[in-house]
Coordinates of C-alpha atoms and ligand atoms in Angstrom, one line a residue:
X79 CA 87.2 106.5 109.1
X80 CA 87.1 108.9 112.1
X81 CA 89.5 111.9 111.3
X82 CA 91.1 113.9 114.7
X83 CA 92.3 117.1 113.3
X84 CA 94.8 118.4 116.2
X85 CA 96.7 121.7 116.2
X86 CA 99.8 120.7 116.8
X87 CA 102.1 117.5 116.4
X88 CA 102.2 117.7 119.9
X89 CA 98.5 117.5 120.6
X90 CA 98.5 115.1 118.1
X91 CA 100.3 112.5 120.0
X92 CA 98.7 113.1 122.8
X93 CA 95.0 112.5 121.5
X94 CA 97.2 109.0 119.8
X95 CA 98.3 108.7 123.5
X96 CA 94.6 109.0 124.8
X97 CA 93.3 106.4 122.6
X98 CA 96.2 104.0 123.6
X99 CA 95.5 104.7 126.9
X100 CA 92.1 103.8 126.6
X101 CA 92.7 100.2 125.2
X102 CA 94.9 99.3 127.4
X103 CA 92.1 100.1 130.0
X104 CA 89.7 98.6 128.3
X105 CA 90.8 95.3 127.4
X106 CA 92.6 93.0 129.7
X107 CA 95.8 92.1 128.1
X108 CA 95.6 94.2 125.1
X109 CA 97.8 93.3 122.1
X110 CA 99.7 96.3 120.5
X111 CA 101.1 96.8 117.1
X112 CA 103.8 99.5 117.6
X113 CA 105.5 101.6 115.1
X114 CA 108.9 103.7 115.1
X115 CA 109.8 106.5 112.8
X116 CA 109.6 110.2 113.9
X117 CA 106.1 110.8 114.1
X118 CA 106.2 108.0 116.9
X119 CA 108.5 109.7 119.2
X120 CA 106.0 112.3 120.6
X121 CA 103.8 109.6 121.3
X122 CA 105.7 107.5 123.2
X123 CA 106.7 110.6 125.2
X124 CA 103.1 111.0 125.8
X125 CA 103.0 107.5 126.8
X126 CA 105.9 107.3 128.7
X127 CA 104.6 110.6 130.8
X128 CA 101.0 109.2 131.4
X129 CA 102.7 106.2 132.7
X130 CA 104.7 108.1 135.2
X131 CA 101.7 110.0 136.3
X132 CA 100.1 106.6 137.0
X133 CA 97.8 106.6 134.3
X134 CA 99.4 104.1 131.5
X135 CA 99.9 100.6 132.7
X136 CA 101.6 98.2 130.2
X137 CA 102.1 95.0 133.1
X138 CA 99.2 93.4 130.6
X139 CA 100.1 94.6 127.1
X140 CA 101.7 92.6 125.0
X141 CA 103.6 94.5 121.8
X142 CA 104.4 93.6 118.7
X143 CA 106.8 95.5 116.4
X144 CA 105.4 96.4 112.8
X145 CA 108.9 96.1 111.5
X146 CA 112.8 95.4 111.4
X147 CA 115.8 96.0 109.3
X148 CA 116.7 93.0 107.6
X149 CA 120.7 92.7 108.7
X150 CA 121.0 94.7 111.8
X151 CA 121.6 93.7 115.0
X152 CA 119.5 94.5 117.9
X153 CA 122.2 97.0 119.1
X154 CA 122.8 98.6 116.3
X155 CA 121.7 102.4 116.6
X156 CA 119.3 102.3 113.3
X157 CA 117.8 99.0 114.4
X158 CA 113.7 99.4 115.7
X159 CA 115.0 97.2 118.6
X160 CA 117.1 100.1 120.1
X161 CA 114.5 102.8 118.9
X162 CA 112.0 100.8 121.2
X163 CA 114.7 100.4 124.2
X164 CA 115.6 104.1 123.8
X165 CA 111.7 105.4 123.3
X166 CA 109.2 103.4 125.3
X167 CA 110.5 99.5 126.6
X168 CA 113.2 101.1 129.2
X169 CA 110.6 103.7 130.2
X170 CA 107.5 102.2 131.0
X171 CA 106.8 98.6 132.6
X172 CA 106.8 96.3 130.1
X173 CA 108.4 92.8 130.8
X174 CA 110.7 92.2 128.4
X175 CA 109.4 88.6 127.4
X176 CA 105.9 90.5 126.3
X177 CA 107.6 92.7 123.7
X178 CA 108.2 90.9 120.3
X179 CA 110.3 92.5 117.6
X180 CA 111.5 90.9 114.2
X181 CA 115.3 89.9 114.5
X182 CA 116.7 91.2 111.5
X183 CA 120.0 89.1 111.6
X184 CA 118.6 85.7 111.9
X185 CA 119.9 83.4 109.0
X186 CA 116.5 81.6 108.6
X187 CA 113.9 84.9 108.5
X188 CA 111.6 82.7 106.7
X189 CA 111.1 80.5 110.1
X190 CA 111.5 83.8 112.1
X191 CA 108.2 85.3 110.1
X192 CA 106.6 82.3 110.5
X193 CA 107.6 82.3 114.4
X194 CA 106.1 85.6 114.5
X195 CA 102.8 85.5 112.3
X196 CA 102.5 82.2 115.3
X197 CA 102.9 83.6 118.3
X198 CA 100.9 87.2 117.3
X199 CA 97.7 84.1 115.9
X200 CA 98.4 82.4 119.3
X201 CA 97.4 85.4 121.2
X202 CA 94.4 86.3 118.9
X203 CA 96.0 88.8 117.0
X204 CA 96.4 92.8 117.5
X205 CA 93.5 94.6 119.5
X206 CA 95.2 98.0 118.1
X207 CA 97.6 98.5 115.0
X208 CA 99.1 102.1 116.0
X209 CA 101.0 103.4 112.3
X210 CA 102.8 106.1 110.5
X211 CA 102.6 106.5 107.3
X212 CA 105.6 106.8 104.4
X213 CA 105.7 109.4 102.3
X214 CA 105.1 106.8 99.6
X215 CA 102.0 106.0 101.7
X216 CA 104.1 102.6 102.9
X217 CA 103.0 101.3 106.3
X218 CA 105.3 99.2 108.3
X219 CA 107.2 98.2 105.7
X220 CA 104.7 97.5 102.9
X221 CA 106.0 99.9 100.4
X222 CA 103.6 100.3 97.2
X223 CA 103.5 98.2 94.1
X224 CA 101.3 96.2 91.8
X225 CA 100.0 93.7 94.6
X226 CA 101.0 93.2 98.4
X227 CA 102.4 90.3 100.2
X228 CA 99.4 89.6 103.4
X229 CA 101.5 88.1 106.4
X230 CA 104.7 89.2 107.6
X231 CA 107.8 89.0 104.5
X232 CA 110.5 90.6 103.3
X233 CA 110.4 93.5 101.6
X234 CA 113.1 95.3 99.1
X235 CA 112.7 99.3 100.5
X236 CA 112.3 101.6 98.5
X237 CA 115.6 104.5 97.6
X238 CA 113.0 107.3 99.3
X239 CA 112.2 104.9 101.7
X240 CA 116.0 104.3 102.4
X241 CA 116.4 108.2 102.1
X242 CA 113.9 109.1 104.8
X243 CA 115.4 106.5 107.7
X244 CA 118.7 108.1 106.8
X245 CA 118.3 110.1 110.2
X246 CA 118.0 107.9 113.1
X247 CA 121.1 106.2 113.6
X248 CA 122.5 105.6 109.9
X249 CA 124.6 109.0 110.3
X250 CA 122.1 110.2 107.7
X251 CA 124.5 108.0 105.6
X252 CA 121.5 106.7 103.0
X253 CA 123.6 104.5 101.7
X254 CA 124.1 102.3 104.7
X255 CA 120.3 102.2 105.1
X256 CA 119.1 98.1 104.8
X257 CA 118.0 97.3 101.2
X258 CA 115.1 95.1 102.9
X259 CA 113.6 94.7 106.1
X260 CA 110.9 92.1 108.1
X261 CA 107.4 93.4 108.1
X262 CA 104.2 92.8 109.5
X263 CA 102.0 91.8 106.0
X264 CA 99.4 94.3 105.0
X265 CA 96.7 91.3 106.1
X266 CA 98.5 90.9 109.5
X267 CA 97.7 94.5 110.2
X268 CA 94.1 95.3 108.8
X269 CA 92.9 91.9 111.2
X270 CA 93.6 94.1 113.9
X271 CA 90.5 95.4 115.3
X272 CA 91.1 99.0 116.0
X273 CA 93.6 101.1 113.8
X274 CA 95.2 104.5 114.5
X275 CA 97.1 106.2 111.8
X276 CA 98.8 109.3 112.9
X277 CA 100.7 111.7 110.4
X278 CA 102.2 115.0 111.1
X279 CA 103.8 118.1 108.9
X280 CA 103.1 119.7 105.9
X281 CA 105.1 117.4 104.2
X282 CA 102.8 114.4 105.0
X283 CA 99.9 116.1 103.9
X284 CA 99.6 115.0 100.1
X285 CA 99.9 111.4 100.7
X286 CA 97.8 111.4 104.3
X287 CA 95.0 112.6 101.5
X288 CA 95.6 110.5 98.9
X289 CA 95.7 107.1 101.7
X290 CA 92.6 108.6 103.0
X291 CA 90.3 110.0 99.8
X292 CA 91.7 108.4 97.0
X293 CA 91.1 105.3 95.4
X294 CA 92.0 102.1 97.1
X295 CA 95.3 100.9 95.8
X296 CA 98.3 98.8 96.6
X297 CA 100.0 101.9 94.9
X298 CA 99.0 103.4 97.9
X299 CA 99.0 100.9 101.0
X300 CA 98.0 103.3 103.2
X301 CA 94.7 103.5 101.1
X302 CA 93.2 100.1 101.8
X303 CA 92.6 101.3 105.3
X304 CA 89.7 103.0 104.0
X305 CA 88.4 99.2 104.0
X306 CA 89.0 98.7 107.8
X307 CA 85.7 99.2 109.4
X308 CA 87.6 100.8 113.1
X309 CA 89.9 104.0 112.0
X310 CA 91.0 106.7 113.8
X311 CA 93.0 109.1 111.9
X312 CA 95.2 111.3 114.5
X313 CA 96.7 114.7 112.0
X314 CA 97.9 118.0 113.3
X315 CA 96.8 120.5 111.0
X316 CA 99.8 120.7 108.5
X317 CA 99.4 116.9 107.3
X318 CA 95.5 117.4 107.4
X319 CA 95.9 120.3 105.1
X320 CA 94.7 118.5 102.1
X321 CA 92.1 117.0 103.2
X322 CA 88.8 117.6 101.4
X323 CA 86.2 119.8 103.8
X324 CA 83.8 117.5 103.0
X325 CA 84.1 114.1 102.4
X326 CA 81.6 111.1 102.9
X327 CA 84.2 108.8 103.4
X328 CA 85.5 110.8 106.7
X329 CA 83.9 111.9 110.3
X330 CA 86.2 115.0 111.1
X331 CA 86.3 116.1 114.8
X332 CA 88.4 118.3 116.4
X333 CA 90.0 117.2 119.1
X334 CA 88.7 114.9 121.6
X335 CA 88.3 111.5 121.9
X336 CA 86.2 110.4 119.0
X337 CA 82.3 109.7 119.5
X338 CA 81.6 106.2 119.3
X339 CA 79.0 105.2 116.9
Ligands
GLP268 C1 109.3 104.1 108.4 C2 108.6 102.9 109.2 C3 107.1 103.1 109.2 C4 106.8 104.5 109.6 C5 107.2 105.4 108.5 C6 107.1 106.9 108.8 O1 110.0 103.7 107.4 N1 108.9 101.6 108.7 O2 106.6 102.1 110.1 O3 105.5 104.6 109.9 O4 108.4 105.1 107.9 O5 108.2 107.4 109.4 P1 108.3 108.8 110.0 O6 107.4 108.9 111.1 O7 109.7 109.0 110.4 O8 107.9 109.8 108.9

């Protein structure tokens, strides 16, 4: 695992933007795994700005959602669809018929899943996986327990889970949060061949270190990225304030783009 220690959330997503940048240079019609929640928001603005300065073009990329509320409609203000409208799709030129989400309000979500995990396998699967990370060390939506489901499911969400989406666009109403939601398996997302996990604030810092130096656990799904042989790890200081100085498992750098090896 490479580690980017930033200063600042805001640097943060910007070295997250760099190395989205650089895929989407890099590979001709690269295949994104995009996440929502908080820590995503500086990094699309990042995104969005290095498109307007003519350095981001999406005409190639195709983007797949990690994960969906199970229930909500695409307009509904908590749903990921209108995160992604309001945060990167209306910003940024990507047609919409090469953005996928999970539709949380279909009756059949088994065929839906399936319908996904098919078209994602028919396009060779995700070049980059960009995360967040729960505070329960969930990613997408694969919150911890005694084994994990590999392809895309339904999951039950955890209360703290349910808690922490409370914000963006449930009226911090918890209550009203989805009790499950569609996500990417855990298997879906470690086949893609490059990773980024970025995590900032102090309050992301215990479980950023346990996901990172602790044992490998589906206690802990953030932890079996330490398995993944191509991860960069994007923290601003807070989160990375846990962090071991020394670990074997981890290549700390600064800032930068990471040093390829
Ligand atoms: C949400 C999303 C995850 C996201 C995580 C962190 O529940 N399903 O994909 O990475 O929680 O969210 P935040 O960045 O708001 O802390």
């Amino acid at each position: 695992m490479q580690v980017l220690k930033l200063p600042s959330a805001t640097t943060a997503a910007s070295a997250a933007a760099d190395l989205v940048v650089d895929t989407l240079g890099r590979i001709a019609a690269p295949v994104l795994g995009l996440p929502t929640g908080r820590t995503a928001v500086p990094l699309y603005e990042a995104l969005v700005a290095r498109h307007r300065a003519g350095q981001a073009d999406f005409a190639r990329a195709v983007t797949f959602n990690l994960d969906e509320f199970a229930g909500l409609a695409a307009d509904h203000p908590g749903s990921y669809h209108t995160f992604m409208r309001e945060h990167l799709f209306e910003h940024v030129n990507l047609a919409p018929d090469r953005t996928h989400l999970l539709r949380g309000r279909v009756k059949d979500w088994r065929a839906e899943m399936a319908r996904y995990e098919r078209r994602l396998a028919d396009l060779g699967g995700l070049d980059l996986a960009i995360l967040g990370i729960g505070l329960n060390g969930h990613i997408a939506f694969n919150e911890p327990a005694p084994a994990l489901i590999a392809r895309t499911h339904r999951a039950r969400l955890a209360p703290s889970t349910r808690r922490a989406n409370a914000a963006s666009g449930f009226n911090h109403r918890w209550q009203e949060v989805p009790t499950h939601a569609l996500s990417m398996g855990i298997g879906t997302i470690l086949s893609a061949r490059r990773v980024i996990l970025l995590a900032t604030g102090a309050h992301k810092a215990s479980i950023v270190a346990r996901a990172l130096t602790g044992p490998v656990t589906t206690r802990v799904p953030a932890s079996l990225l330490q398995v993944h042989p191509d991860v960069v790890v994007v923290l601003d200081r807070a989160a990375a304030t846990r962090l071991p100085r020394r670990s074997p498992a981890l290549r700390s750098r600064g800032a930068g783009t990471p040093a390829a090896d």
